[in-house]
CSV table of C-alpha atoms in Angstrom, one decimal:
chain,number,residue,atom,x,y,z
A,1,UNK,CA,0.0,0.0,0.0
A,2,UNK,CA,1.2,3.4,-0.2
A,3,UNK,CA,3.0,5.0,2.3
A,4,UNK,CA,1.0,7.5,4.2
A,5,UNK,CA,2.1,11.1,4.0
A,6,UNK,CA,0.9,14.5,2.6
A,7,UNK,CA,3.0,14.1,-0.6
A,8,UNK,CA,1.2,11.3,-1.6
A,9,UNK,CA,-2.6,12.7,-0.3
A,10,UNK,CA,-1.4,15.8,-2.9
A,11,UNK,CA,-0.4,12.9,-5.6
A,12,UNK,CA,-4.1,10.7,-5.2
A,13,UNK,CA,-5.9,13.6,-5.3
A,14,UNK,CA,-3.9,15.6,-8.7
A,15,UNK,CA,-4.0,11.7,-10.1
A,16,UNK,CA,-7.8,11.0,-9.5
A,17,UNK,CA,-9.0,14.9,-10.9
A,18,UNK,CA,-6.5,14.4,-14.2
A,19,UNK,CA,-7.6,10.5,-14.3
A,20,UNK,CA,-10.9,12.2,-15.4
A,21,UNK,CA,-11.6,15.8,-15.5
A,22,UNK,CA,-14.9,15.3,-16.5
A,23,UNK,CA,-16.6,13.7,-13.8
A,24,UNK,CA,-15.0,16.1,-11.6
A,25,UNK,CA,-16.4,18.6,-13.2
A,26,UNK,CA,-19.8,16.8,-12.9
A,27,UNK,CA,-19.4,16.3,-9.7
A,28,UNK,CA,-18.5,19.7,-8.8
A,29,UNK,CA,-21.6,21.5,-11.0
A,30,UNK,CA,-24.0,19.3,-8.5
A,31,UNK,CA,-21.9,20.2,-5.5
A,32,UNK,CA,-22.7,24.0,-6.3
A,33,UNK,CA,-26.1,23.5,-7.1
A,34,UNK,CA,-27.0,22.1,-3.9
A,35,UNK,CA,-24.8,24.5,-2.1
A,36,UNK,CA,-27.0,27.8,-3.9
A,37,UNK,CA,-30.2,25.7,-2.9
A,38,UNK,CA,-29.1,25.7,0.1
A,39,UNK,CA,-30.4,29.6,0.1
A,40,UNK,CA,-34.1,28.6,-0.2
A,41,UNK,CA,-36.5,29.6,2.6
A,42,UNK,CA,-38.2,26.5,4.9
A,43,UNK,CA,-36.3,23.4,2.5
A,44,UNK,CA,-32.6,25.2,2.0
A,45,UNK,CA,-31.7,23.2,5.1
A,46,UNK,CA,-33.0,19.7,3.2
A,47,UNK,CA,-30.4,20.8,0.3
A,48,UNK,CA,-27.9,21.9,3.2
A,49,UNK,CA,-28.0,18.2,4.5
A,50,UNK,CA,-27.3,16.9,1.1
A,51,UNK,CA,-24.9,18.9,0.1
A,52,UNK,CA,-22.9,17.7,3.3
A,53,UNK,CA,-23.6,13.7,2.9
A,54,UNK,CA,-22.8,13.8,-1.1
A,55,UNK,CA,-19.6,15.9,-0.8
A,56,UNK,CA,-18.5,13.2,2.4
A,57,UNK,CA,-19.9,9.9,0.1
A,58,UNK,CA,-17.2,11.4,-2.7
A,59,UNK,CA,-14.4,12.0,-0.1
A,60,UNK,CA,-15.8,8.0,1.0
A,61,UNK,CA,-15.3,6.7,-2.5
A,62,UNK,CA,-12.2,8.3,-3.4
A,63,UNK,CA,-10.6,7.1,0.3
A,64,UNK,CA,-11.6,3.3,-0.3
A,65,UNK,CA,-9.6,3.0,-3.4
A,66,UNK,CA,-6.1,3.9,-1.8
A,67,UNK,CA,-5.6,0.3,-0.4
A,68,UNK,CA,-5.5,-1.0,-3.8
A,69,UNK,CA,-3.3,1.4,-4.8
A,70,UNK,CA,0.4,0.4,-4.8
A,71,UNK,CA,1.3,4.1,-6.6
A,72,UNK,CA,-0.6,7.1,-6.7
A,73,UNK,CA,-0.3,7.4,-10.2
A,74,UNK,CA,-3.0,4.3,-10.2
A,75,UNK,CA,-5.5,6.5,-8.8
A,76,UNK,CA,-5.7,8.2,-12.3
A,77,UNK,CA,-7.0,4.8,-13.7
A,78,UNK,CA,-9.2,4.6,-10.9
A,79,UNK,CA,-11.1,7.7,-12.1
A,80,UNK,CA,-11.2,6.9,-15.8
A,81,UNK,CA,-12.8,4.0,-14.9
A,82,UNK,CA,-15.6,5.8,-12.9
A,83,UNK,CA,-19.1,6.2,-13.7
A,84,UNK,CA,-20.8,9.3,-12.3
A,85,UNK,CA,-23.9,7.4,-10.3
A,86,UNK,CA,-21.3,5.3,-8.8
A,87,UNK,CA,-19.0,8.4,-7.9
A,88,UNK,CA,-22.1,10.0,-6.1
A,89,UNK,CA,-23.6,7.1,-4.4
A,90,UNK,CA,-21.9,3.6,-4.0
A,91,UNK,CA,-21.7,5.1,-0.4
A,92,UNK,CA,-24.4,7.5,0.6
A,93,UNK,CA,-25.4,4.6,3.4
A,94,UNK,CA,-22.3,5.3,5.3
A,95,UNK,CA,-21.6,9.3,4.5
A,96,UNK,CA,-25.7,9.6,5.9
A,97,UNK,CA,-24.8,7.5,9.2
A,98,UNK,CA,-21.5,9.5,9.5
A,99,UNK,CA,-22.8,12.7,8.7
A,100,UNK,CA,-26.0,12.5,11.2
A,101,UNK,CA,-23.2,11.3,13.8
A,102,UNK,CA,-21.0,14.2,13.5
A,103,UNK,CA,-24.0,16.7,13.5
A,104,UNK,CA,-25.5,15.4,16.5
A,105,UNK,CA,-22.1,16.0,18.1
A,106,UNK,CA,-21.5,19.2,17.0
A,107,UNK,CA,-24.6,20.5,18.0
A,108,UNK,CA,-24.0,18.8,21.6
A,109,UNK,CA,-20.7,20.6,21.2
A,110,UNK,CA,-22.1,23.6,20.5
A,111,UNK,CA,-24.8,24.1,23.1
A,112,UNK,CA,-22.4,22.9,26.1
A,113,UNK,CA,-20.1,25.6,24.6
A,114,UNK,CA,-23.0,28.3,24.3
A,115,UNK,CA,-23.7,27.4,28.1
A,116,UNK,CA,-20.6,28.0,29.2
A,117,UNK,CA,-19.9,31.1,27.9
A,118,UNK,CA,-23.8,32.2,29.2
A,119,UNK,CA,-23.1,31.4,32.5
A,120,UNK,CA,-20.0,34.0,32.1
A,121,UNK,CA,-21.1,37.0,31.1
A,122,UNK,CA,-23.7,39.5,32.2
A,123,UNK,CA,-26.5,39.3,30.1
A,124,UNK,CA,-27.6,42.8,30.6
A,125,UNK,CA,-24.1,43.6,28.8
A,126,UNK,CA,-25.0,41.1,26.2
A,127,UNK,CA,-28.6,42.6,25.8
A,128,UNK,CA,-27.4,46.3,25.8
A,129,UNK,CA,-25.5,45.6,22.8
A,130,UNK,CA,-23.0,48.0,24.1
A,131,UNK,CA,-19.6,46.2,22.7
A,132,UNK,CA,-17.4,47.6,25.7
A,133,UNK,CA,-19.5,46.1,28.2
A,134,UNK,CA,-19.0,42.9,26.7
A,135,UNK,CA,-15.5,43.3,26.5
A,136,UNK,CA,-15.7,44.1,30.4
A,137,UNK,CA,-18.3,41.6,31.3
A,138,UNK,CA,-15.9,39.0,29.6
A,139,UNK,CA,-12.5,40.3,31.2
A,140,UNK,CA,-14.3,40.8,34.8
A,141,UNK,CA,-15.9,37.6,34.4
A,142,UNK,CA,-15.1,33.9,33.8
A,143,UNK,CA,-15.5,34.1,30.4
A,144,UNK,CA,-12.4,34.8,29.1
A,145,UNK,CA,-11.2,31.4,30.7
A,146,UNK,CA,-14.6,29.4,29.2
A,147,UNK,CA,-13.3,30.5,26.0
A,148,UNK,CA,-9.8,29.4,26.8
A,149,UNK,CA,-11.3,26.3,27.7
A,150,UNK,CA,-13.4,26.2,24.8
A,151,UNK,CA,-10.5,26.5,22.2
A,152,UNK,CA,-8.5,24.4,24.1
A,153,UNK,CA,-11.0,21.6,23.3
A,154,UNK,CA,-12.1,22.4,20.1
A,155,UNK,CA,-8.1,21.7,19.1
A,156,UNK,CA,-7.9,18.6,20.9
A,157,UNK,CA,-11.0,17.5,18.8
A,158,UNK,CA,-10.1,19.1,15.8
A,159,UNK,CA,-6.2,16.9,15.9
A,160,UNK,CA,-8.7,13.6,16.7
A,161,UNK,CA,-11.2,14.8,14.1
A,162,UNK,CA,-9.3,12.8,10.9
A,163,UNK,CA,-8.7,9.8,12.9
A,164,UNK,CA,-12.1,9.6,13.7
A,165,UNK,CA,-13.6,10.6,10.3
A,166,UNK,CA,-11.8,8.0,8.7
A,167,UNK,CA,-12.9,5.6,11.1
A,168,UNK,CA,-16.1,6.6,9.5
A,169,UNK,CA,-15.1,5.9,5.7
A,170,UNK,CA,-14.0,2.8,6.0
A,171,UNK,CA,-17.3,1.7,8.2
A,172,UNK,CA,-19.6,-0.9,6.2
A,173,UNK,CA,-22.8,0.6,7.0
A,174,UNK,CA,-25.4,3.4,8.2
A,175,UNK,CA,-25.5,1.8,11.7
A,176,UNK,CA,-21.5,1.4,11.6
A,177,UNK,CA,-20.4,5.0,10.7
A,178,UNK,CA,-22.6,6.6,13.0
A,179,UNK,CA,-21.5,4.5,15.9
A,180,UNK,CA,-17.7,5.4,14.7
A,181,UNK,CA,-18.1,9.2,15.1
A,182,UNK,CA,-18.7,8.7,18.9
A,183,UNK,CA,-14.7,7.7,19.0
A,184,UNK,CA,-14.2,11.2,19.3
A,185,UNK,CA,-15.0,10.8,22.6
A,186,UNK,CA,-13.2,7.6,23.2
A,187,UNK,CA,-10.3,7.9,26.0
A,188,UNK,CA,-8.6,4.8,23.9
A,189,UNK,CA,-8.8,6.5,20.6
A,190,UNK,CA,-7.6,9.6,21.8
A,191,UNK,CA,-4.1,7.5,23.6
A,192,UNK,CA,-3.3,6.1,19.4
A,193,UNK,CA,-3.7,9.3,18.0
A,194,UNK,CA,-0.6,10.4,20.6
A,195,UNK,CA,2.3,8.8,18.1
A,196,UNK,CA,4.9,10.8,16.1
A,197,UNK,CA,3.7,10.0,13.0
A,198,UNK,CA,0.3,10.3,13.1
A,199,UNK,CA,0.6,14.1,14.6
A,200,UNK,CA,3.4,15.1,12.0
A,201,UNK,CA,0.7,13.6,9.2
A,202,UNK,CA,-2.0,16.4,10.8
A,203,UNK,CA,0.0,19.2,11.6
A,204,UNK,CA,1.5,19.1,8.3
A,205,UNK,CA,-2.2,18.8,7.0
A,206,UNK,CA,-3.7,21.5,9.1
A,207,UNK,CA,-0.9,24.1,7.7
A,208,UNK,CA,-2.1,23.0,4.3
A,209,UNK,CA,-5.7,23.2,4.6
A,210,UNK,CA,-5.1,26.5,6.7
A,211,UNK,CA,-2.8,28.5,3.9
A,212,UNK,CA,-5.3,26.5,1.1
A,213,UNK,CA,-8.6,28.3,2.4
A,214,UNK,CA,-6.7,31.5,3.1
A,215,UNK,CA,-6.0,31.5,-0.6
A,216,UNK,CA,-9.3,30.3,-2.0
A,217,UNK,CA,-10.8,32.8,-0.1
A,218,UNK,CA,-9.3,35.0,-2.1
A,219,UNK,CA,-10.6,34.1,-4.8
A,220,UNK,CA,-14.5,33.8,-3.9
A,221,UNK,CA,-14.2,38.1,-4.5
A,222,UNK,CA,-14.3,38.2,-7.6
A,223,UNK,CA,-16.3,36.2,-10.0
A,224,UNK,CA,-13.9,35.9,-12.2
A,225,UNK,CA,-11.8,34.0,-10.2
A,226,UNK,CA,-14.4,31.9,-8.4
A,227,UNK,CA,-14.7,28.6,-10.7
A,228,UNK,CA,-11.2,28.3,-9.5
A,229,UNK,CA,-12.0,28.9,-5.9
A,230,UNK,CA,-15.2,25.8,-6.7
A,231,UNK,CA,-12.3,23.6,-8.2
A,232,UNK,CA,-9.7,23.8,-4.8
A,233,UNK,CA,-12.6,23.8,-2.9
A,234,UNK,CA,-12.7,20.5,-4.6
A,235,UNK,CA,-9.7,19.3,-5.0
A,236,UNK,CA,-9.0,20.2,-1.5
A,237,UNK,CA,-11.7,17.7,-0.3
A,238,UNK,CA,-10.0,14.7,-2.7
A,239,UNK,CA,-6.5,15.6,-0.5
A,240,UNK,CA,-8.8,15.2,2.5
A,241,UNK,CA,-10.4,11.8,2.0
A,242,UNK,CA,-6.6,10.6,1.4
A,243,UNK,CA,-5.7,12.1,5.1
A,244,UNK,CA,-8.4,10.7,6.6
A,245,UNK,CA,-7.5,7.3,5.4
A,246,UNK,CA,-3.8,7.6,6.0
A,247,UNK,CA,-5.0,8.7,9.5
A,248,UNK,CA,-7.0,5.7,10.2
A,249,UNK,CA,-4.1,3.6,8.7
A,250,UNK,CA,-1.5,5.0,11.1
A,251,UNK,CA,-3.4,4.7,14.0
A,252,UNK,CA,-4.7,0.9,13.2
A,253,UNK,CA,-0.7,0.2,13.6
A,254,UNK,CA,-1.1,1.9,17.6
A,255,UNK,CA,-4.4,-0.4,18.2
């Protein structure tokens, strides 16, 4: 198999859009479709929830081909060989029971979060909309150290977060993926992810991801430039289903 790293992530996912440009470019006109529908009064969040599961049962099909692979350069065969149904969903089971996992964690997330800052600040402060007695509220108040907290966690996740999604990929159903996003929580799961190569692998990953949105951002100003912006966008969720897996494949060595 091919040795995990962000070189080769880069290399699966150049190899798989070249392989066959146009059913990325299928792929992506139906990404953006959904993603404008997502705009609709009372049904934009049906098309909101679809645009999430289809983009994660790409990422899903693209990341189960890399153990076949004994180069990169074979994902570009993988692609020309691809039907578009297929590409869409051979997997929508699993990116639906992974997808309704994560989002019932991140809205537990969010609340608890929501509640701690709450019970910080003065909601008189909050109410008056008066900036500077925010800023008070939350420097005479626990606040500042909730939100301390707060990030603190949200990092620790966020490092677990690829492990655990690619837990989820490589899950054989509905009931299977959705079950796998609760690792996040997992004492044990957290203990593999503390190796050397899994956390060079993801903080190698998060500095690409982090300069890559910086610059696509730049590009969703002008309209000119956005079908490039749709394409990284893109291309930058192909190099993610190949972290994921390479997570998961590191940290099945720790099990």
């Amino acid at each position: 198999m091919i040795q995990p790293s962000n070189k080769e992530a880069i290399n699966i996912a150049v190899n798989f859009f070249k392989g066959n440009v146009a059913l990325s470019l299928a792929a992506i006109a139906i990404l953006v479709t959904l993603a404008l529908l997502k705009i609709v009064p009372f049904i934009g969040i049906a098309f909101a929830f679809a645009y999430s599961i289809l983009s994660l049962a790409i990422q899903i099909f693209v990341a189960r081909q890399i153990p076949e692979l004994s180069r990169s350069e074979e994902m570009a065969d993988v692609a020309a060989r691809t039907k578009l149904g297929d590409f869409l969903t051979r997997h929508l089971d699993v990116a639906t029971g992974g997808f309704l996992g994560i989002f019932l964690i991140m809205m537990v997330l969010a609340m608890i979060f929501v509640g701690l800052i709450g019970m910080n600040i003065d909601i008189q402060s909050l109410n008056s909309g008066d900036m500077q007695a925010v800023a008070a509220s939350i420097y005479t108040s626990g606040a500042l150290g909730a939100l301390a907290l707060i990030l603190l966690i949200s990092m620790w996740l966020g490092y677990i977060f690829p492990g655990v999604l690619g837990e989820v990929m490589m899950a054989p159903d509905f009931n299977s993926a959705f079950l796998k996003s609760f690792l996040l929580f997992n004492p044990r799961f957290w203990k593999r992810t503390l190796n050397k190569d899994y956390f060079l692998l993801i903080l190698l990953w998060t500095a690409i991801v982090f300069v890559a949105a910086i610059i696509l951002s730049w590009f969703t100003i002008s309209i000119l430039l956005l079908p490039i912006a749709l394409v990284g966008l893109y291309f930058l969720s192909l190099y993610n289903a190949a972290i994921y897996f390479f997570a998961r494949e590191l940290l099945t060595k720790e099990a």
